[in-house]
Coordinates of C-alpha atoms in Angstrom, one line a residue:
X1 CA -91.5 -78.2 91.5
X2 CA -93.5 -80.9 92.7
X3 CA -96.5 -82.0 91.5
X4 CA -98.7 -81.0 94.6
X5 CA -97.6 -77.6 94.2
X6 CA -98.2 -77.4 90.6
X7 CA -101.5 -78.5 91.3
X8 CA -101.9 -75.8 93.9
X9 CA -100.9 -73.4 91.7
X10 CA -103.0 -74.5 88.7
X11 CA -106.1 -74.7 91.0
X12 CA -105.4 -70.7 92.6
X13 CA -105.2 -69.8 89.2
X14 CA -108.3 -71.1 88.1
X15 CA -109.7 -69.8 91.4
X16 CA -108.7 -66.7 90.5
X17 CA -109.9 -66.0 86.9
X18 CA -113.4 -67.5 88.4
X19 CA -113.3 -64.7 90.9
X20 CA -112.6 -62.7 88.0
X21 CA -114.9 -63.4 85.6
X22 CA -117.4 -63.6 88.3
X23 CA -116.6 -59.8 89.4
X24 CA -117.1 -59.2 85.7
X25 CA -120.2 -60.3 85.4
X26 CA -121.4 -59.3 88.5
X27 CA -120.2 -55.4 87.8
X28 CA -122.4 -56.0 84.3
X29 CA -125.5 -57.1 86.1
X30 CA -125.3 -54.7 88.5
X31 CA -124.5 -52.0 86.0
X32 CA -127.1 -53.2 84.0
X33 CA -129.7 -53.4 87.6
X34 CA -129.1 -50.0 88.8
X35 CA -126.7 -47.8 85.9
X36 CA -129.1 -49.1 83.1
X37 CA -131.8 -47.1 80.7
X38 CA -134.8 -46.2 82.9
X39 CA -136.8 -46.1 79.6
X40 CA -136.8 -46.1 76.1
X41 CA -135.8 -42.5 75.1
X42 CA -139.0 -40.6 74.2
X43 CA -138.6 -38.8 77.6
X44 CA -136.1 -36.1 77.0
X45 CA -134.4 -33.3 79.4
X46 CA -132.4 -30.4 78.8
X47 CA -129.8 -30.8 81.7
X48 CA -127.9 -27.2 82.4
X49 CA -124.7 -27.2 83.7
X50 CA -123.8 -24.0 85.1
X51 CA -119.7 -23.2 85.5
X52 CA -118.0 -24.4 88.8
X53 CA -121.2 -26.6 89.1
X54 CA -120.8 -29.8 92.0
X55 CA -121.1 -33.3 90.5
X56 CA -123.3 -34.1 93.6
X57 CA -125.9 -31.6 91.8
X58 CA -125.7 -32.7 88.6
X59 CA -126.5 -36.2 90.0
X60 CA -129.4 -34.8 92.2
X61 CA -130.8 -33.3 88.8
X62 CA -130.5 -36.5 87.0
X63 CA -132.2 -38.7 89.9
X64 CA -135.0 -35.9 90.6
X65 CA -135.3 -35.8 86.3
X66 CA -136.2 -39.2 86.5
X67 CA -133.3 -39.4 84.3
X68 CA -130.9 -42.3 86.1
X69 CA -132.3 -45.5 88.2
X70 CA -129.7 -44.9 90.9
X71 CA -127.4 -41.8 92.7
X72 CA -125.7 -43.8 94.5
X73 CA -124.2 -45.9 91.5
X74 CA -123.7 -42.8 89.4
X75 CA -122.0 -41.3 91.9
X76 CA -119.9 -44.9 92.4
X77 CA -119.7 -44.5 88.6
X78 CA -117.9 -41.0 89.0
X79 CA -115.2 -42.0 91.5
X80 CA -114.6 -45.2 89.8
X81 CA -113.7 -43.6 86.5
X82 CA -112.6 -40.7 88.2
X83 CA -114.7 -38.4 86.1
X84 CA -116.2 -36.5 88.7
X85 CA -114.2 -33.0 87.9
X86 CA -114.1 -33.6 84.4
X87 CA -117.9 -32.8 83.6
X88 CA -118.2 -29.5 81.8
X89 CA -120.7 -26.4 81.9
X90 CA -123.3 -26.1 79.1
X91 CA -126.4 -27.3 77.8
X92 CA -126.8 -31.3 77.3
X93 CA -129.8 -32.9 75.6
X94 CA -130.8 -35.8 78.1
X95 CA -133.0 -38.8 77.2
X96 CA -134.3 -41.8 79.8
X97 CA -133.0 -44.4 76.7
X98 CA -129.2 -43.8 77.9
X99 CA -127.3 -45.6 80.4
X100 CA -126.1 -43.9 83.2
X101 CA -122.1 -44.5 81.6
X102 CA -123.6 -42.8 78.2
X103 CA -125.1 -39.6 80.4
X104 CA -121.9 -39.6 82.2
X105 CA -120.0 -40.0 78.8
X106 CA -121.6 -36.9 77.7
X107 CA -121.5 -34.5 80.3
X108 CA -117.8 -34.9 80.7
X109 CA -117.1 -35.1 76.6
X110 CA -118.5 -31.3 76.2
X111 CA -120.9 -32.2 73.6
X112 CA -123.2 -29.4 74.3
X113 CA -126.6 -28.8 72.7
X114 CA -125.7 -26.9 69.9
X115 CA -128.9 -24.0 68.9
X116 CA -129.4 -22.8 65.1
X117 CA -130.1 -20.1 64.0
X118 CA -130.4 -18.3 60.4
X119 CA -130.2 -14.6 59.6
X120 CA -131.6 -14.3 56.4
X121 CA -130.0 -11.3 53.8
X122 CA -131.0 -7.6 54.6
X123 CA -131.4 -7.9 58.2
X124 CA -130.5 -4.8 60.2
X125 CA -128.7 -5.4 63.4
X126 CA -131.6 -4.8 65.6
X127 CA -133.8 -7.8 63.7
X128 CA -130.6 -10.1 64.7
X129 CA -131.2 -9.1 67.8
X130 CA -134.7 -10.0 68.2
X131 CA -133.6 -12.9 66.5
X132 CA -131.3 -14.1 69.1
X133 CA -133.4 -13.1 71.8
X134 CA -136.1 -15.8 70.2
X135 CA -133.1 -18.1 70.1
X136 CA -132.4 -17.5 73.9
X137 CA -128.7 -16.3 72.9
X138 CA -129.3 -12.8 74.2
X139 CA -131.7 -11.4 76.7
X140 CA -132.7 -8.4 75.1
X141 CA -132.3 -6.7 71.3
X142 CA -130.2 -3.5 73.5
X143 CA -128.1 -5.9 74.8
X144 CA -126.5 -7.5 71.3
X145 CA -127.0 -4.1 69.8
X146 CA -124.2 -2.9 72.8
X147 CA -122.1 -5.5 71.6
X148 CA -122.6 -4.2 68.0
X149 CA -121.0 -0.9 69.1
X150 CA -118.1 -2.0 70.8
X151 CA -115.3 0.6 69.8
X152 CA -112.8 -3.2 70.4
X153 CA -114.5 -4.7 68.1
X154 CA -114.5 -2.2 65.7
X155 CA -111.1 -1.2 65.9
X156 CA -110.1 -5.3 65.8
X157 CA -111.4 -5.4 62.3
X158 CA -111.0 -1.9 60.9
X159 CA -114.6 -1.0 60.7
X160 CA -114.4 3.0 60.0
X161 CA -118.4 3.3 61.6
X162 CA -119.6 3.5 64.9
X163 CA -121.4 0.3 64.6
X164 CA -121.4 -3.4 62.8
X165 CA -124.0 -2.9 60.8
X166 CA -123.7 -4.3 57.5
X167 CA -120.9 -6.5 58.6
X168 CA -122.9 -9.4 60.2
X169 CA -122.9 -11.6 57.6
X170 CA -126.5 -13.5 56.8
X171 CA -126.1 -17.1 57.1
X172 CA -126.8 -20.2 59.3
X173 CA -124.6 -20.2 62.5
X174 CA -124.8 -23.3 65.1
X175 CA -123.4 -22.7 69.0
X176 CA -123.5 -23.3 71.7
X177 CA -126.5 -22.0 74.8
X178 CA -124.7 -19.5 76.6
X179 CA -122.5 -18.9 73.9
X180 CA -120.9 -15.3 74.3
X181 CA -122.6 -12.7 72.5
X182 CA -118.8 -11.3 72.0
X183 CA -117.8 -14.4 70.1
X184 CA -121.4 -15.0 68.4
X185 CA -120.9 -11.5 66.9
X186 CA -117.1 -11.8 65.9
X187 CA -118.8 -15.3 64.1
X188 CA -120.7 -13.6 61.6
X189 CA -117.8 -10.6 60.8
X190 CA -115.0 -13.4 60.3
X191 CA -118.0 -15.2 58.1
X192 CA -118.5 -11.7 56.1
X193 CA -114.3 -11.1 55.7
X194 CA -114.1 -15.2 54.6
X195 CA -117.2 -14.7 52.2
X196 CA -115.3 -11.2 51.1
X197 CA -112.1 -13.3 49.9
X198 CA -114.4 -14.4 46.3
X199 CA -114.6 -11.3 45.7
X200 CA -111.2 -10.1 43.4
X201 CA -112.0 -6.7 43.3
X202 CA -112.1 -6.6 47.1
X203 CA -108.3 -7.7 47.8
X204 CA -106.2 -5.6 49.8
X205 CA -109.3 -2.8 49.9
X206 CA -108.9 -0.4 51.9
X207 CA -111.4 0.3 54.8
X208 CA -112.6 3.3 53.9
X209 CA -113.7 2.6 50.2
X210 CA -114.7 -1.2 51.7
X211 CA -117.0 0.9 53.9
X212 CA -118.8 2.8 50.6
X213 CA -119.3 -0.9 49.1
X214 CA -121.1 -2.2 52.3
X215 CA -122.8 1.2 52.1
X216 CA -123.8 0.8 48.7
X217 CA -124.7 -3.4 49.2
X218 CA -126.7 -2.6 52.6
X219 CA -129.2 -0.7 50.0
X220 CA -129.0 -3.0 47.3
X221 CA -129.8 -5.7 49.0
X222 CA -132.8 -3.9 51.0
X223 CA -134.2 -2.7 47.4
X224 CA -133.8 -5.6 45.1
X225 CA -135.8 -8.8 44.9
X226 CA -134.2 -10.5 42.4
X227 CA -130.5 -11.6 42.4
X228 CA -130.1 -10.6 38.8
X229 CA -131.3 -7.3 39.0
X230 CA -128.7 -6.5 41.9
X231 CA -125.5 -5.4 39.6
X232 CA -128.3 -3.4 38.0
X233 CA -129.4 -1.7 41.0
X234 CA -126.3 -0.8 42.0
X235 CA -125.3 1.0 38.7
X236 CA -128.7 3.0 39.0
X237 CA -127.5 4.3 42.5
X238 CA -123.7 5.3 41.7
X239 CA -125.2 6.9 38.2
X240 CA -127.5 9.0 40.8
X241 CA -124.3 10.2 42.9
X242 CA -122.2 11.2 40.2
X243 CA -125.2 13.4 38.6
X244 CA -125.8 15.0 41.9
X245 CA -128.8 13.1 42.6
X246 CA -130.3 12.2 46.2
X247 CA -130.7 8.5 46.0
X248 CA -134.4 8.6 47.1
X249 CA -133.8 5.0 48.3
X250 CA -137.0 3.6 49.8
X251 CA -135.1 1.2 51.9
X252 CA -133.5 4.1 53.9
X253 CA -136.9 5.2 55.0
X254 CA -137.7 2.1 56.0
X255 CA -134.7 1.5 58.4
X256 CA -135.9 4.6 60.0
X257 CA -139.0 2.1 61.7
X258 CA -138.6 0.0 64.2
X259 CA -140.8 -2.9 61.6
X260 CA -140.8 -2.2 57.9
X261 CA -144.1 -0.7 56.9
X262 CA -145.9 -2.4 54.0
X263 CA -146.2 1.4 52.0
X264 CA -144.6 4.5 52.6
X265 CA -146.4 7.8 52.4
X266 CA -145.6 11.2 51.2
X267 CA -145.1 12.2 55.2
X268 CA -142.4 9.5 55.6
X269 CA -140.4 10.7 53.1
X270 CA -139.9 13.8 55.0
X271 CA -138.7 12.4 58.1
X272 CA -135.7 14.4 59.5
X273 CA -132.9 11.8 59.3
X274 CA -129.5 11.6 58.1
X275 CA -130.7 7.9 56.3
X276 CA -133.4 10.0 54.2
X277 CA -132.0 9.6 50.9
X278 CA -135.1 11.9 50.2
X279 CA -134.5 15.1 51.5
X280 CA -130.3 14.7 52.0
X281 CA -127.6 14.5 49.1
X282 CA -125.3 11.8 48.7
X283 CA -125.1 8.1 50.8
X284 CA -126.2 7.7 54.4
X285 CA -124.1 7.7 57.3
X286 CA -123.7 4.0 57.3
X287 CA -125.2 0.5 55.9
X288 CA -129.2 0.4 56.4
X289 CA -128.7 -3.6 56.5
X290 CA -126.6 -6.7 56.4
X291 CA -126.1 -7.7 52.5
X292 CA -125.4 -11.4 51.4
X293 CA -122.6 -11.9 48.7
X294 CA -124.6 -11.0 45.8
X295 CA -125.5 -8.0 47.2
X296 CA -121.7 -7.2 48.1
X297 CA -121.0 -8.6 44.6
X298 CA -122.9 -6.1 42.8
X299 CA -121.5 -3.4 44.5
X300 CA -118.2 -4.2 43.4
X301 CA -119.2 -5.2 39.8
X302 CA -122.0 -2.8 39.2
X303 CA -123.9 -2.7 35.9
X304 CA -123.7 1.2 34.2
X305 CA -126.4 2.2 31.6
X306 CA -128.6 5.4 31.5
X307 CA -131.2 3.9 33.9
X308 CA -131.9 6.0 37.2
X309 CA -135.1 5.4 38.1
X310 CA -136.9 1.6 39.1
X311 CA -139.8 0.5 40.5
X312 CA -141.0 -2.4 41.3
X313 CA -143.2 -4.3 39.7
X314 CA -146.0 -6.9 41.3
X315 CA -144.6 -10.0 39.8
X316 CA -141.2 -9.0 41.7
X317 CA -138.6 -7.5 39.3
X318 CA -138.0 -4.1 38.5
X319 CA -139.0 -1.6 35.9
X320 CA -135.9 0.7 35.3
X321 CA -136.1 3.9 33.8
X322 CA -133.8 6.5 32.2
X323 CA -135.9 9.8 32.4
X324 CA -138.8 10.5 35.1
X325 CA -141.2 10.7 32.6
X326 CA -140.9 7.1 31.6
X327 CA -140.6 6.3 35.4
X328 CA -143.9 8.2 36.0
X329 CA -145.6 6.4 33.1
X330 CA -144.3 2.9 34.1
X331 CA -145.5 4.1 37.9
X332 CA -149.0 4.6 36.5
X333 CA -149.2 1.5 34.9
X334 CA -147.6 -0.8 37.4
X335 CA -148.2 0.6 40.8
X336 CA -151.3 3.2 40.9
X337 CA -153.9 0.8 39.4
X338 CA -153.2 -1.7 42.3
X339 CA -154.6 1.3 44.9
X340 CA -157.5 2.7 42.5

């Protein structure tokens, strides 16, 4: 090779990875120019992506958002990465600090805006659905109450009942906007079958007598304040049924209302209902709420004595009583002075 040639060659190469490095840095400034941060974050948008979705209106929303400096680059940016039909559906938290590469990194990543929600002990399935309908996850309480009575879903997990109640389990659940209500629901009954697995007495139940525990935890856990007093509670209820004794469960009337009333009269305990543990024998049709674990633990490891009667008290806990004498006396004392 002569030395002309060599030179030639050296030189094209150098030409070369100028042109390169040029392009480089060019692509960097212009990135930076028109694919660049149009502010500094503090304005924020909820972009919705709906299923089958064009890129070209995704884009259109950004621009018209005031979300991206340029269309034309993002859409450059799209067909360059060739990300264009890998953006997927759901609900993005958007903010003017990121770079059109980081919006476009997120809308095709599926790192959707995730919504909490909490569904504290003793709720019923219609608060859950007033819940969720705060939370945007349903439209309306009848429509996550329909999923509630889906004979599949029942059948799926054994559920002897002809609804879900008491099997919701009350925790904090995070998903997605536009989450199925199906698979929200089938969340919190895999939560309350996980959460049953501490339970020893509970292995290898079957359905039937798991049904009597929820039964017996639903009311527990509508009746009792304190954690301790739960086992308690429930020994005081299964004492009543084996003497023959209607429950008289306050909590069952309450389930009756559509909002729990902050006294009960004498003419609510005669409401006609198969819940009213007042005027029928034995347990209700089904759970009146949906327990948490101590609840479902004291009705597996109730606490026997002589008590059958409680009330409760204004500091919170419960007066128990073995005769209705001593629960008449401790009523007088605890509960009619506060209405004198």
């Amino acid at each position: 090779m002569n030395s002309k040639l060599k030179k030639y060659l050296i030189l094209s190469g150098l030409g070369v990875s100028l042109l390169l490095v040029l392009a480089l840095i060019g692509f960097f400034v212009i990135d930076e120019i028109k694919g660049g941060a149009v502010g500094d974050g503090q304005n924020k948008y909820e972009l919705i992506i709906d299923s089958g979705e064009p890129s070209s209106s995704v884009v259109r929303e950004l621009a018209a958002a005031g979300m991206i400096k340029s269309s034309v680059y993002f859409n450059y940016l799209m067909k360059f990465t060739r990300a264009g039909n890998k953006i997927k559906q759901g609900v993005y938290d958007i903010n003017d600090g990121m770079s059109s590469r980081k919006i476009l990194d997120v809308i095709i990543s599926g790192k959707v805006k995730l919504v909490n929600f909490t569904v504290p002990e003793g709720y019923n399935n219609r608060q859950i659905g007033d819940l969720l309908v705060s939370k945007k996850l349903a439209i309306s309480r009848e429509e996550f109450l329909k999923v509630t009575q889906s004979p599949a879903l029942l059948t799926k997990y054994n559920i002897p009942a002809k609804t879900l109640e008491g099997y919701l389990f009350p925790e904090t659940y995070s998903v997605p906007l536009n989450y199925p209500l199906e698979r929200i629901t089938e969340m919190m009954i895999k939560r309350f079958y996980k959460k049953l697995e501490s339970i020893p007495e509970a292995k290898d139940i079957k359905p039937a007598d798991l049904h009597f525990r929820v039964v017996l935890a639903s009311i527990v856990e509508r009746e009792a304040v304190r954690k301790e007093e739960r086992p308690m509670m429930a020994g005081v209820f299964l004492t009543r049924i084996e003497k023959n004794i209607n429950l008289e469960s306050c909590a069952t009337i309450q389930y009756l209302f559509d909002k729990p009333k902050k006294r009960l009269f004498e003419s609510d305990l005669k409401i006609v209902s198969p819940y009213n543990t007042y005027i029928n024998g034995g347990w209700p049709p089904g759970p009146i709420s949906n327990p948490g674990l101590p609840a479902l633990e004291a009705s597996f490891k109730p606490m026997k004595s002589d008590k059958l009667f409680f009330l409760l008290k204004p500091d919170g806990s419960h007066y128990f009583s073995a005769t209705f004498k001593e629960h008449l006396d401790a009523k007088k004392k605890f509960i009619d002075v506060l209405y004198q």
